[in-house]
PDB file of C-alpha atoms and ligand atoms in Angstrom:
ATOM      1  CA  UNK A  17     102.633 103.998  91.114  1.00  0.00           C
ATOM      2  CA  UNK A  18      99.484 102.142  92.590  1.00  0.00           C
ATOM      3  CA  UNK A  19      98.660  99.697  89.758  1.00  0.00           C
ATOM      4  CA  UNK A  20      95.129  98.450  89.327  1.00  0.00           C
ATOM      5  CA  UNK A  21      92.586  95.971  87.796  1.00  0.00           C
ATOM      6  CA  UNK A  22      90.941  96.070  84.135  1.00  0.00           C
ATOM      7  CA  UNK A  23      87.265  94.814  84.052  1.00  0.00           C
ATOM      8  CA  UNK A  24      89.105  91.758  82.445  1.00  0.00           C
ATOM      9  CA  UNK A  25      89.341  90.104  86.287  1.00  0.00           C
ATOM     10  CA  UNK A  26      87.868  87.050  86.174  1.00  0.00           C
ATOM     11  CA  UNK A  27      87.245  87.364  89.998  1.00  0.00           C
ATOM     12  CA  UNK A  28      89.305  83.901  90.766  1.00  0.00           C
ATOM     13  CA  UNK A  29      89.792  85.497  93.619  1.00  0.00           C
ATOM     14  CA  UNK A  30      94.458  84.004  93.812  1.00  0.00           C
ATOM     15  CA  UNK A  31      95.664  88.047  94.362  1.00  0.00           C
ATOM     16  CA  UNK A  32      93.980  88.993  97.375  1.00  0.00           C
ATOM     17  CA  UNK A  33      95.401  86.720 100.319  1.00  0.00           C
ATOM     18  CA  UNK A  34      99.387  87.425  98.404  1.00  0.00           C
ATOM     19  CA  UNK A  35      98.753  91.074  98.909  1.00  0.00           C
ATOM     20  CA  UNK A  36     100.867  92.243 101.775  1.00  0.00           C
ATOM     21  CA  UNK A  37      99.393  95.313 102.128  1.00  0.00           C
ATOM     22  CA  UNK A  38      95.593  94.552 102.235  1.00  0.00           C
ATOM     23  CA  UNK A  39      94.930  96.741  99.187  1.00  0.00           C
ATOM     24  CA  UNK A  40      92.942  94.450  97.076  1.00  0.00           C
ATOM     25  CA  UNK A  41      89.247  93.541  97.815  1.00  0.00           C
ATOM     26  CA  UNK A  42      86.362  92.535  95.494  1.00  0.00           C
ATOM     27  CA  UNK A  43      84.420  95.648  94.128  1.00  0.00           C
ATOM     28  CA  UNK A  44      81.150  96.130  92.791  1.00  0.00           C
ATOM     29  CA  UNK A  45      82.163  93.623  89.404  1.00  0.00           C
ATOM     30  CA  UNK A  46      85.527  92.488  90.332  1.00  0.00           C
ATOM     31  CA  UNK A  47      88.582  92.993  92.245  1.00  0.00           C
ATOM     32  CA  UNK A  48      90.263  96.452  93.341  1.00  0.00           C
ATOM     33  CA  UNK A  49      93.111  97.722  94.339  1.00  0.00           C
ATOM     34  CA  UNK A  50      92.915 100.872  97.233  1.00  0.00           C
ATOM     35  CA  UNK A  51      95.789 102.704  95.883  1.00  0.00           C
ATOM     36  CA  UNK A  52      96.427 104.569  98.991  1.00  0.00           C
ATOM     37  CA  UNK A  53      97.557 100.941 100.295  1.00  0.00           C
ATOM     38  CA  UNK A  54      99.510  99.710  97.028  1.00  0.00           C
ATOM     39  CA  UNK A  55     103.146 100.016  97.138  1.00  0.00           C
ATOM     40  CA  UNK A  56     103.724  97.671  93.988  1.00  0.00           C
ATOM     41  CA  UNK A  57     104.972  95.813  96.961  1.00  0.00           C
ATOM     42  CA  UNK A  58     108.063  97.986  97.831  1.00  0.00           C
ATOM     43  CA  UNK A  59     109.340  97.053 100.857  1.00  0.00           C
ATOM     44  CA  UNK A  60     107.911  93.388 101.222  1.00  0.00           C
ATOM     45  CA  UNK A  61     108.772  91.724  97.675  1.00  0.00           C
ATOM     46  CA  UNK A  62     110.883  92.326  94.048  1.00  0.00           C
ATOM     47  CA  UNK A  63     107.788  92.011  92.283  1.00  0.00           C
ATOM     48  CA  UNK A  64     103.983  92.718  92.325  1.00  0.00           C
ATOM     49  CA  UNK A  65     103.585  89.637  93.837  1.00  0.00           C
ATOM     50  CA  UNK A  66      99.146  90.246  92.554  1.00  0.00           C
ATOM     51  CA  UNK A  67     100.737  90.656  88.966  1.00  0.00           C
ATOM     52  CA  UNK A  68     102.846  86.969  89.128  1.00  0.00           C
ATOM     53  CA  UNK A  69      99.787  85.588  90.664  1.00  0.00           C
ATOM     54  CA  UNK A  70      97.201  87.156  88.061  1.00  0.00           C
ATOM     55  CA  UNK A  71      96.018  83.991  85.721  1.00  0.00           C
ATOM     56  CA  UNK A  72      94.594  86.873  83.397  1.00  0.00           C
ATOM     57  CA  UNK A  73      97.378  89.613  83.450  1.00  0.00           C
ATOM     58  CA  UNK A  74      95.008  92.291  83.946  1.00  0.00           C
ATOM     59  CA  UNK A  75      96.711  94.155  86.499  1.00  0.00           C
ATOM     60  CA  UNK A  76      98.498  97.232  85.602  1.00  0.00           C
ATOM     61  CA  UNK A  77     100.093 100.280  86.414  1.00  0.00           C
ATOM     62  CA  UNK A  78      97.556 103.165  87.088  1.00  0.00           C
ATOM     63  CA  UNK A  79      98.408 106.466  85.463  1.00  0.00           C
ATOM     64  CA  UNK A  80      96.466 108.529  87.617  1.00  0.00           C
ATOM     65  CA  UNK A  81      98.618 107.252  90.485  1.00  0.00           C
ATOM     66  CA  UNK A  82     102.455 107.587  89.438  1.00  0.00           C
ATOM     67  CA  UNK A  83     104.529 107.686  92.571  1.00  0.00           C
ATOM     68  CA  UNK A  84     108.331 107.404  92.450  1.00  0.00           C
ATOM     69  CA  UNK A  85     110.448 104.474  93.602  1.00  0.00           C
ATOM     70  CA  UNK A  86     111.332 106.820  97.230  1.00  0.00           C
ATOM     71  CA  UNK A  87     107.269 108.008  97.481  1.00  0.00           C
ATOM     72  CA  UNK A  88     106.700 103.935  96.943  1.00  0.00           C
ATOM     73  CA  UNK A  89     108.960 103.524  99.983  1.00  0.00           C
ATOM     74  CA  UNK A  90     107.621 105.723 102.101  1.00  0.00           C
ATOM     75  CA  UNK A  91     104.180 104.765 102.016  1.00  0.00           C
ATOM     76  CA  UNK A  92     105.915 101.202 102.613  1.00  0.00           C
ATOM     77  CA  UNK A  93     107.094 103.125 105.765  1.00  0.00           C
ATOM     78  CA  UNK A  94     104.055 104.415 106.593  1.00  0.00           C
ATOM     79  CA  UNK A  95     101.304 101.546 106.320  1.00  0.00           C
ATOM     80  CA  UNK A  96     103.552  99.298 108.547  1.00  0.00           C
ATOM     81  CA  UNK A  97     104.927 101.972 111.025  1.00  0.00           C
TER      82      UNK A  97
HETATM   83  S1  SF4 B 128     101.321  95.352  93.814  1.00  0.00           S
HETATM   84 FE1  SF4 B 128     101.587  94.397  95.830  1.00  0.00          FE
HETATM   85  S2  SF4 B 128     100.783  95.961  97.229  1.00  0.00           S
HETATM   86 FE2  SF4 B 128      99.983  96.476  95.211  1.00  0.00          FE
HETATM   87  S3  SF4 B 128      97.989  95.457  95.122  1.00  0.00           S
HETATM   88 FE3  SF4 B 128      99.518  94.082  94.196  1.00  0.00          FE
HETATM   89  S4  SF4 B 128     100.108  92.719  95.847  1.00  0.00           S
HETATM   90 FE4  SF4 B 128      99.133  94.504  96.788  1.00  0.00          FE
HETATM   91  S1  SF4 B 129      94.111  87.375  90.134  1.00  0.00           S
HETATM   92 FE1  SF4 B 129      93.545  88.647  88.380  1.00  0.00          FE
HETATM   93  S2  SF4 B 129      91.659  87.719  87.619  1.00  0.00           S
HETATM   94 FE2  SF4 B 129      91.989  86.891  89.652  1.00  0.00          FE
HETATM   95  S3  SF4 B 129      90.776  88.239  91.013  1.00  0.00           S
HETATM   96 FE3  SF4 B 129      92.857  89.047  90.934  1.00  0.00          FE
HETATM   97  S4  SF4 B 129      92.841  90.581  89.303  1.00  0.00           S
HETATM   98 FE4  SF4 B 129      91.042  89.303  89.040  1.00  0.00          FE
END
């Protein structure tokens, strides 16, 4: 499951560089995550590393993106084959 921002971001701005897979970039208000390019960081870390960063905890999992643990992997696969 892609996870994504509430419009409590702060826009401090500490999630975007940790992002291994480029997904997060500052939107219209605050920041986003591209969901075609989050893999809850499967593949590169054990945890979200946005999430552990996050001084706000407003980064969740989005419902209208649930992917299993194997579809996770495979778009790990994907974005760095
Ligand atoms: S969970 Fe990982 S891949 Fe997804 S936006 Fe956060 S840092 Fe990027
Ligand atoms: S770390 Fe949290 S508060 Fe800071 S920009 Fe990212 S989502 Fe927003």
């Amino acid at each position: 499951m892609s996870l994504k921002i509430t419009d409590q971001c702060v826009n401090c701005d500490v999630c975007e560089p940790v992002c291994p897979n480029k997904a997060i970039s500052l939107g219209r208000e605050y920041y986003e995550i591209a969901p075609d390019l989050c893999t809850e960081c499967v593949g590169h870390h054990d945890e979200p590393q946005c999430v552990i960063v996050c001084p706000v905890e407003c980064i969740i999992p989005d419902p209208e993106h649930p992917e299993s643990p194997d579809a996770l992997l495979a778009k790990y696969a994907r974005l760095t084959g």
